[in-house]
CSV table of C-alpha atoms in Angstrom, one decimal:
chain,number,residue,atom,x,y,z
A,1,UNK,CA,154.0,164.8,-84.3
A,2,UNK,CA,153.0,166.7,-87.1
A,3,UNK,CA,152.5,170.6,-87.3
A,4,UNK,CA,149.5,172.1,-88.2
A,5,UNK,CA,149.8,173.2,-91.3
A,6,UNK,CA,149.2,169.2,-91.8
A,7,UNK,CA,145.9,169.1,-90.8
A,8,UNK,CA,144.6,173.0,-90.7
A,9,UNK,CA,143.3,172.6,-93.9
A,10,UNK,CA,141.4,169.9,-93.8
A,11,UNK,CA,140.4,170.4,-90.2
A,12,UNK,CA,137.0,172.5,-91.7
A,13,UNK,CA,135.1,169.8,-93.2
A,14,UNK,CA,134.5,168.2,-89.6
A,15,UNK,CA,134.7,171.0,-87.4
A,16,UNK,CA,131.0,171.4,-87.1
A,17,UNK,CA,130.2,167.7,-86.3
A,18,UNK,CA,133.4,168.3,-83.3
A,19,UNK,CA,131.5,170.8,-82.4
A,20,UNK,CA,128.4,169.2,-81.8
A,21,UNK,CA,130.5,165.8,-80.1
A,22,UNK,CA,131.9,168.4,-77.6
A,23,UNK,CA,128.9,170.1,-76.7
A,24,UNK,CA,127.2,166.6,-76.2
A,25,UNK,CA,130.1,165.0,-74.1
A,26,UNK,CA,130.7,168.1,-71.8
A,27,UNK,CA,134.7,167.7,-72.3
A,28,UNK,CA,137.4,169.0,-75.0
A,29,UNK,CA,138.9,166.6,-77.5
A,30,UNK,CA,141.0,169.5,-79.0
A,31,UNK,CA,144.8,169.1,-77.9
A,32,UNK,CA,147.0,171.3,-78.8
A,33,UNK,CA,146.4,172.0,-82.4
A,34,UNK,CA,149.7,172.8,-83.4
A,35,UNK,CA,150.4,169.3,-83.0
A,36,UNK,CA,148.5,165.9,-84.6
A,37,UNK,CA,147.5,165.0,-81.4
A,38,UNK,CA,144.9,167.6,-81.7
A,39,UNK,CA,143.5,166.5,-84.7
A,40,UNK,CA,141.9,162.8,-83.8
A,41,UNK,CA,139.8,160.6,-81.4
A,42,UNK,CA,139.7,161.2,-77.4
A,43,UNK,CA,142.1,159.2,-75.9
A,44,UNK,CA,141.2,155.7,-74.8
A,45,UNK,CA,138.4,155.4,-76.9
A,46,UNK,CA,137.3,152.3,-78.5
A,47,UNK,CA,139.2,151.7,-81.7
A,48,UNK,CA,136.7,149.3,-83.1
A,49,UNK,CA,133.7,152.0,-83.0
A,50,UNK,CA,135.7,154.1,-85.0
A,51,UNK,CA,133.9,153.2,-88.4
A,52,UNK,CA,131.5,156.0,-88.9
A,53,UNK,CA,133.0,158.2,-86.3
A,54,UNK,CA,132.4,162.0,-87.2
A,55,UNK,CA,136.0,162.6,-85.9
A,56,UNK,CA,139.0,161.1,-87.8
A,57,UNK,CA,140.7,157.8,-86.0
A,58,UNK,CA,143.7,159.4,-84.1
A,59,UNK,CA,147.1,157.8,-85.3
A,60,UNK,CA,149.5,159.3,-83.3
A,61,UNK,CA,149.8,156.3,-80.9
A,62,UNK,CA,150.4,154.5,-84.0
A,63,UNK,CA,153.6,156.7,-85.2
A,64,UNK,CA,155.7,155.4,-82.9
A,65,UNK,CA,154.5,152.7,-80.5
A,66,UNK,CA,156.7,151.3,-77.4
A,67,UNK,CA,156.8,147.6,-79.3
A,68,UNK,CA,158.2,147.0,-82.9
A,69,UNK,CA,155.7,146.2,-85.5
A,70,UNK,CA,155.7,142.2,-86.8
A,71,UNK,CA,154.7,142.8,-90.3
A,72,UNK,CA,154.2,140.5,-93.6
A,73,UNK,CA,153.4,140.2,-97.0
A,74,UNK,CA,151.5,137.4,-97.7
A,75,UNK,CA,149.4,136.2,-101.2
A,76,UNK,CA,145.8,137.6,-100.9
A,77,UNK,CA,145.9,139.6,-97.7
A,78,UNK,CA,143.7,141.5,-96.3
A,79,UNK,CA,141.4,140.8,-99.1
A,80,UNK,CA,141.3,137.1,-97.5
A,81,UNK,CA,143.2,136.4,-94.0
A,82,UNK,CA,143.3,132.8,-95.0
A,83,UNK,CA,147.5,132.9,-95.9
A,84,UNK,CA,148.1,135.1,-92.8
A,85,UNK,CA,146.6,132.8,-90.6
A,86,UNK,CA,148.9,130.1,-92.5
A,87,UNK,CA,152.1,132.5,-91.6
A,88,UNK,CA,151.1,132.9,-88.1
A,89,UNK,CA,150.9,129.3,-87.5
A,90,UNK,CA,154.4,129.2,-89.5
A,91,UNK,CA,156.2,131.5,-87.5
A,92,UNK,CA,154.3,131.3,-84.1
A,93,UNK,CA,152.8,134.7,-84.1
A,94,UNK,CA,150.5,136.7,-86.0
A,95,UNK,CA,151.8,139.5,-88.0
A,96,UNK,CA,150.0,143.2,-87.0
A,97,UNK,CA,151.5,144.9,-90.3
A,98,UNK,CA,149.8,143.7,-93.3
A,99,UNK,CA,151.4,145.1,-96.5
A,100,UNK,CA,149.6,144.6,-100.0
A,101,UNK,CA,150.1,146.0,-103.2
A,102,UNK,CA,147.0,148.3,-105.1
A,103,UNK,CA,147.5,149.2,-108.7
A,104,UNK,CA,147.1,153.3,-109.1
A,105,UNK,CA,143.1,153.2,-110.2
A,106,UNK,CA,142.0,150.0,-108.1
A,107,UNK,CA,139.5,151.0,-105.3
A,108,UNK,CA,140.0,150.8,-101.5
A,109,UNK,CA,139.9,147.6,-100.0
A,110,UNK,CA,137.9,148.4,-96.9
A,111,UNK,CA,136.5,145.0,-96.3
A,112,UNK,CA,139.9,144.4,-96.0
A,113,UNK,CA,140.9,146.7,-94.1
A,114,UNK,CA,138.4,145.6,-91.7
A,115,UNK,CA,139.2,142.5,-91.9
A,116,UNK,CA,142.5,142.6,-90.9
A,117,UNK,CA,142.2,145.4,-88.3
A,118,UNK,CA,139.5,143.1,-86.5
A,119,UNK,CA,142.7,141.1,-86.0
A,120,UNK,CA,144.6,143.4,-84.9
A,121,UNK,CA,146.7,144.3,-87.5
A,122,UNK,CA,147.2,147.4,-89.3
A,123,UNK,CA,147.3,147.7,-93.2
A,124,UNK,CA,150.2,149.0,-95.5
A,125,UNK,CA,149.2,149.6,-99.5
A,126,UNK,CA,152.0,150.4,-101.7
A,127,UNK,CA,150.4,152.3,-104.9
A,128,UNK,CA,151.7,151.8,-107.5
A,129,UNK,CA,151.1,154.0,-110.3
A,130,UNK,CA,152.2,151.9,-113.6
A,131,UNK,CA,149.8,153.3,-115.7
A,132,UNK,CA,149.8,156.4,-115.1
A,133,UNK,CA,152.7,159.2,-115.2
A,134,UNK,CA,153.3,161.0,-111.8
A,135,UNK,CA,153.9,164.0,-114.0
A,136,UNK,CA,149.9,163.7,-114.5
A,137,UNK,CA,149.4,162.9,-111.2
A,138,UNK,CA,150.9,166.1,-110.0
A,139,UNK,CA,149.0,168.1,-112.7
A,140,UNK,CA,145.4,167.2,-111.1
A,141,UNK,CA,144.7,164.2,-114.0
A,142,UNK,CA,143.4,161.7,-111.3
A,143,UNK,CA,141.5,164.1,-109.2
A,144,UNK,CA,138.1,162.5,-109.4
A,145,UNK,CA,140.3,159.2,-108.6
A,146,UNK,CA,142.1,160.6,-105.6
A,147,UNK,CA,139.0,162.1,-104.4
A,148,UNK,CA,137.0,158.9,-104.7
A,149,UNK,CA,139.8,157.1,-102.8
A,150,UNK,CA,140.5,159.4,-99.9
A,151,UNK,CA,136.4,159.8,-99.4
A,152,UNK,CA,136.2,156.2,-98.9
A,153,UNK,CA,139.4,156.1,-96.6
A,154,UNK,CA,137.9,158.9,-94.7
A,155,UNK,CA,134.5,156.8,-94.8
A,156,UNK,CA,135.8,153.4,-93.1
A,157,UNK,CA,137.5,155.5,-90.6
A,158,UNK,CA,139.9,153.1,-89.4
A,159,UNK,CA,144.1,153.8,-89.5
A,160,UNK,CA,145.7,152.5,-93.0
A,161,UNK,CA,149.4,153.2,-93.7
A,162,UNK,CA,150.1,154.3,-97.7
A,163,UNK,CA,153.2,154.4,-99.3
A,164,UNK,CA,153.0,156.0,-102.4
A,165,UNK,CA,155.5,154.7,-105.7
A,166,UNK,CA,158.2,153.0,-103.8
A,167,UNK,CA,161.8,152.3,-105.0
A,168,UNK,CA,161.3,155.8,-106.9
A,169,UNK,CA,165.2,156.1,-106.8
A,170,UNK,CA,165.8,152.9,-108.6
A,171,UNK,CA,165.4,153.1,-112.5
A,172,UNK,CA,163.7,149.2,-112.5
A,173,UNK,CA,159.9,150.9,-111.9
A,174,UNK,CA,158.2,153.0,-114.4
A,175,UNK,CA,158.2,155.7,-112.1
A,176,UNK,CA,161.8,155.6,-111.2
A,177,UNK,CA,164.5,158.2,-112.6
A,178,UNK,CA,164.0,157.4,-115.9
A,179,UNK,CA,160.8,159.1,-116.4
A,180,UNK,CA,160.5,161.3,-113.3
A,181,UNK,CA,161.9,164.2,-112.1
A,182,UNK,CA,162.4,164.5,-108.5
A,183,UNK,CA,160.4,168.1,-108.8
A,184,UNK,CA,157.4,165.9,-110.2
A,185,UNK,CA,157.7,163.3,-107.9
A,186,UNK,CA,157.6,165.8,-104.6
A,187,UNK,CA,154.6,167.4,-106.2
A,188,UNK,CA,152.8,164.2,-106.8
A,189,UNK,CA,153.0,163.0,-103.3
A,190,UNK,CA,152.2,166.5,-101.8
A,191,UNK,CA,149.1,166.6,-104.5
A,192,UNK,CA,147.8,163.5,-103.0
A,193,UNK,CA,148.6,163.9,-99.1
A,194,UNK,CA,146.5,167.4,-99.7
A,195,UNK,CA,143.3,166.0,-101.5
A,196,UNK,CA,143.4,163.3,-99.0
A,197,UNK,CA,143.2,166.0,-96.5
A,198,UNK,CA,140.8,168.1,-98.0
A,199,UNK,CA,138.7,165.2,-98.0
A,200,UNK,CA,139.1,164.7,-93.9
A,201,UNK,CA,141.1,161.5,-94.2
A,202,UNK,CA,143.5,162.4,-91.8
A,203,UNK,CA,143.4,158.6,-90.5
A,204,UNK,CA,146.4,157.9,-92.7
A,205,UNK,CA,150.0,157.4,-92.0
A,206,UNK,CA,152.1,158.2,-95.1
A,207,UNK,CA,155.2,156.1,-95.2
A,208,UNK,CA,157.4,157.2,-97.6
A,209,UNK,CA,160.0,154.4,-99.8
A,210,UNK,CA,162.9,154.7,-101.0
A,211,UNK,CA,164.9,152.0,-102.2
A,212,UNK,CA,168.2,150.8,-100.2
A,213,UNK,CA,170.9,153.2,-102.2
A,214,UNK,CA,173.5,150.3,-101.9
A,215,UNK,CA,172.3,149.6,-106.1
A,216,UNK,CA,171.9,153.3,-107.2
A,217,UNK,CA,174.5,155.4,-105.1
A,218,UNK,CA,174.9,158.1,-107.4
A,219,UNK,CA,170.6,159.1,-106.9
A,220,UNK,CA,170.2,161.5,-103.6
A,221,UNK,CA,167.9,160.8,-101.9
A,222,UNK,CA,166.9,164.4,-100.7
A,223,UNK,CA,165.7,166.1,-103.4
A,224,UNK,CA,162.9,163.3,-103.8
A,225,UNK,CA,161.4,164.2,-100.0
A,226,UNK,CA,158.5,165.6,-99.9
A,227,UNK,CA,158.8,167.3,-96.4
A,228,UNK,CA,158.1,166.5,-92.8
A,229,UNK,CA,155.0,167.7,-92.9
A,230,UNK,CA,153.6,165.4,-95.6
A,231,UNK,CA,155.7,162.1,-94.4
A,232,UNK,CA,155.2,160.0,-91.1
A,233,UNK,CA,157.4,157.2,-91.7
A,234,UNK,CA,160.5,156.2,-93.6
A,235,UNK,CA,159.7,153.0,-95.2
A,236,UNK,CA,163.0,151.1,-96.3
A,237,UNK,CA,162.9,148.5,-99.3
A,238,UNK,CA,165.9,146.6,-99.4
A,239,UNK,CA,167.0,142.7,-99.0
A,240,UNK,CA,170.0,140.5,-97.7
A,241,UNK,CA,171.0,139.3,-101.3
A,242,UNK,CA,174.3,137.0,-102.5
A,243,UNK,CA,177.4,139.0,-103.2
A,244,UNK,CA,177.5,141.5,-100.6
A,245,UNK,CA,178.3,141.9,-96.9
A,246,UNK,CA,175.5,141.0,-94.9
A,247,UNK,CA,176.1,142.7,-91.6
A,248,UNK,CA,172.8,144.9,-91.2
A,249,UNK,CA,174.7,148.2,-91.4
A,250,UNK,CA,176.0,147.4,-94.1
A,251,UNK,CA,172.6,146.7,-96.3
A,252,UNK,CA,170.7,149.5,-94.6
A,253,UNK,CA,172.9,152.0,-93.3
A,254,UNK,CA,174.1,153.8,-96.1
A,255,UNK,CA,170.4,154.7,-96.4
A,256,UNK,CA,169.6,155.4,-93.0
A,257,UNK,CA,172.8,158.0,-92.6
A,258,UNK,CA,172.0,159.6,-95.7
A,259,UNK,CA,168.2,160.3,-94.9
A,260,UNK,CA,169.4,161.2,-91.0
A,261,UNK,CA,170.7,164.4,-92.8
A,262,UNK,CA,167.4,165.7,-93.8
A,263,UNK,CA,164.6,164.3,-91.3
A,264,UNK,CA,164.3,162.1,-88.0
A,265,UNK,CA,161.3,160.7,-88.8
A,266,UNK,CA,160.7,156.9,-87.4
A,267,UNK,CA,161.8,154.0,-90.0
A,268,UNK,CA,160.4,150.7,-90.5
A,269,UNK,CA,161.6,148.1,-93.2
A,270,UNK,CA,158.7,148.7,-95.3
A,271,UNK,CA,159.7,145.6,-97.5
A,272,UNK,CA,162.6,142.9,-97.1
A,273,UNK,CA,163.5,139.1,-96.9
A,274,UNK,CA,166.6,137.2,-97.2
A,275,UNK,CA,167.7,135.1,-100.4
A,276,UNK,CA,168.0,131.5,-100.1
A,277,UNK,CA,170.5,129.3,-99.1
A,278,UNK,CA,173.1,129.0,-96.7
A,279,UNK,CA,173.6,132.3,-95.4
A,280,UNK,CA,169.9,132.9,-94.6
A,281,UNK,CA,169.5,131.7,-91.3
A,282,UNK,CA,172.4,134.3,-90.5
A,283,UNK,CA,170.4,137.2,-92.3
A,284,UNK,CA,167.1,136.3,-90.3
A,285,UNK,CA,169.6,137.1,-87.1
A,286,UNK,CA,171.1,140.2,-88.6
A,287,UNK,CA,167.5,141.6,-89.2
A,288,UNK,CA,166.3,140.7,-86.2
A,289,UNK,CA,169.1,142.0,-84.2
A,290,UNK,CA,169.9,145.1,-86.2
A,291,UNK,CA,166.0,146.3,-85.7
A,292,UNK,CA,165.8,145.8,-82.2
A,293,UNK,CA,169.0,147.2,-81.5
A,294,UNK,CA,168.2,150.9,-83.4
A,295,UNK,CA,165.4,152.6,-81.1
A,296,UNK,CA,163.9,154.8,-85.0
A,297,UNK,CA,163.3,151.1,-86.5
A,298,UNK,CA,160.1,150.7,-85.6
A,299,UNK,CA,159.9,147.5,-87.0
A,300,UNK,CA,160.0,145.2,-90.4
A,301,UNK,CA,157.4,143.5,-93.2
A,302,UNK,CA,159.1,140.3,-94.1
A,303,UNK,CA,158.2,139.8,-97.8
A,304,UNK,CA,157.1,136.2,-98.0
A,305,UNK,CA,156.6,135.8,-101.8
A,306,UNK,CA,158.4,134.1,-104.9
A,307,UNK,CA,159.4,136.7,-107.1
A,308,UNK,CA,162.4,136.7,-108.8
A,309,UNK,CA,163.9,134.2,-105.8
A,310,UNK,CA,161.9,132.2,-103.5
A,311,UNK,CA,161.6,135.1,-100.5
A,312,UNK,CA,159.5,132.5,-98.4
A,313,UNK,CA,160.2,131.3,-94.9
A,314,UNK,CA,159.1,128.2,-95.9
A,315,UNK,CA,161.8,127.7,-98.6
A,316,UNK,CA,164.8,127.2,-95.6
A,317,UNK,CA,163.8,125.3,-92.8
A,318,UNK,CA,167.3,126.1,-90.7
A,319,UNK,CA,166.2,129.7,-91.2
A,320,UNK,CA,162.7,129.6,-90.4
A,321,UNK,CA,163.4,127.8,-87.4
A,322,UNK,CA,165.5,131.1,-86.1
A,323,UNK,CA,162.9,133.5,-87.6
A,324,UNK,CA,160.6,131.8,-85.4
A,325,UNK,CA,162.8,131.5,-81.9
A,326,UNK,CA,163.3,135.4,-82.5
A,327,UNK,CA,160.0,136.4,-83.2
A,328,UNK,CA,158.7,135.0,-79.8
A,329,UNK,CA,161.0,137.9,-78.5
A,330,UNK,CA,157.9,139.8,-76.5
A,331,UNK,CA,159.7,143.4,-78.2
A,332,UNK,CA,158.0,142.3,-81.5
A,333,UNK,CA,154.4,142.6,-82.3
A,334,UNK,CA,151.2,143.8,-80.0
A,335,UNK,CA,147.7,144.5,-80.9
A,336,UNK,CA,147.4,147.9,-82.7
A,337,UNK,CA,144.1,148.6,-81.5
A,338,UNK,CA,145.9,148.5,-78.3
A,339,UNK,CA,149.3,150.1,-79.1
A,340,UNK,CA,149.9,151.6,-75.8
């Protein structure tokens, strides 16, 4: 839940159409408004006429649903659902968390969007700024971009998740600690999340990404947060590579204890896989096991690319075969226009 100094400020560009819904529907849609509950659709609505909707698309039920979230990353998705449908027929269920990867200055993919929420799956973009500095970004220099963005989010009116220059503790990505400050970084994020706002685009959930710390242990991760109130979900990026132990604790919970010190917020492995080879099949256990076993993990994204190592399911038969008897485990995946 989220207070209101979340949504207070951007809560005046649709009050007047709220007011006109609740005059003509003779019942309150404001909750409590000190919470995010208060701020989004009336309960049981239908998700799919959300597009259009004077009042935002409600993402509460979202934040934290009873199930864990199934998710992938797959070539081309959402723009074309063509390799999802390939990895659902792979793995014997569809994904409902469909992460993709926008450069900062691309435009929002609604058709997308659309596209995959009409199969019930929500969408992750990670933005990735390479272009531009975050120190500019935090000084207003892509406003008319920002605004742009977030008026077309607000537009399509259906729940996206955005995670915003991930791995920004690692010093591989050109927004990592060599040329940021964590002081920039905080204000980039909170310069976005409140134009976003401003523009009524409430219907996101912000997933913030660090990098595991196993590589860089000497960069806190505190002093990079940008607060509760601008973050909905912890979005892990780390991987079961050679060379280390590969008990899940071990690969994420150095991360997860750390960030446990500073907010509760629900976790989800935003990006991961397992390297090839022997030991995979084992990993594909360890993840499984180690997400359903920790009731904050609300699920994973299994990164099924080659990049740097062949990340695909497809590359280890013995392990795909496990990654598909787990995944028919009911506890994973459900229909997010139906998440409760």
């Amino acid at each position: 839940m989220l207070l209101e100094n979340r949504f207070l400020k951007g809560w005046a560009l649709f009050a007047a159409s709220l007011l006109t819904v609740l005059a003509l529907s003779g019942c309150s849609l404001l909750g409590d408004d000190s919470s995010r509950e208060g701020q989004g659709r009336a309960a049981g609505a239908d998700p799919s006429a959300s597009t259009g909707s004077d009042v935002p698309y409600d993402v509460v039920p979202l934040l934290k649903p009873a199930k864990k979230y199934f998710g992938a990353a797959v070539a081309g998705a959402p723009t074309s659902m063509k390799a999802v449908g390939a990895y659902t027929k792979m793995v014997g269920k569809q994904p409902n968390l469909i992460e993709y990867y926008a450069g900062w200055g691309d435009g929002f993919d609604a058709s997308g969007v659309r596209r995959a929420w009409a199969e019930g799956a929500l969408t992750l973009m990670s933005w990735e700024p390479f272009d531009t500095s975050i120190g500019d970004i935090a000084a207003g220099k892509s406003d008319a971009y920002i605004k742009e963005y977030a008026t077309a989010v607000r537009k399509l009116n259906l729940p996206v998740v955005v995670d915003f220059a991930d791995e920004f503790n690692g010093h591989w990505e050109k927004w990592g600690t060599q040329g940021t400050t964590p002081a920039q970084y905080v204000a980039a994020w909170r310069h976005i999340h409140k134009t976003f706002l401003d523009a009524g685009a409430s219907n996101v959930i912000w997933a913030w990404a660090p990098n595991i710390v196993n590589p860089v242990p000497d960069v806190k991760l505190k002093p990079y947060y940008p607060g509760d109130a601008y973050v909905d979900w912890i979005g892990l990026v780390g991987y079961f590579t050679a060379g280390q132990d590969n008990a899940f604790d071990s690969v994420f919970g150095p991360t997860r204890d750390q960030i446990r010190t500073f907010t509760k917020k629900p976790m989800l492995l935003l990006e991961t896989a397992a390297v090839p080879g022997e030991r995979r099949r084992a990993d594909v256990r360890n993840l499984f096991a180690g997400v359903e076993a920790d009731d904050d993990m609300i699920g994973f994204i299994w990164f099924n690319h080659k990049k740097r190592a062949d990340w695909r399911l497809e590359a280890s038969p013995l392990a795909l075969k496990e990654f598909k008897h787990l995944a028919a485990d009911d506890r994973f995946g459900f229909d997010v226009r139906k998440p409760s």
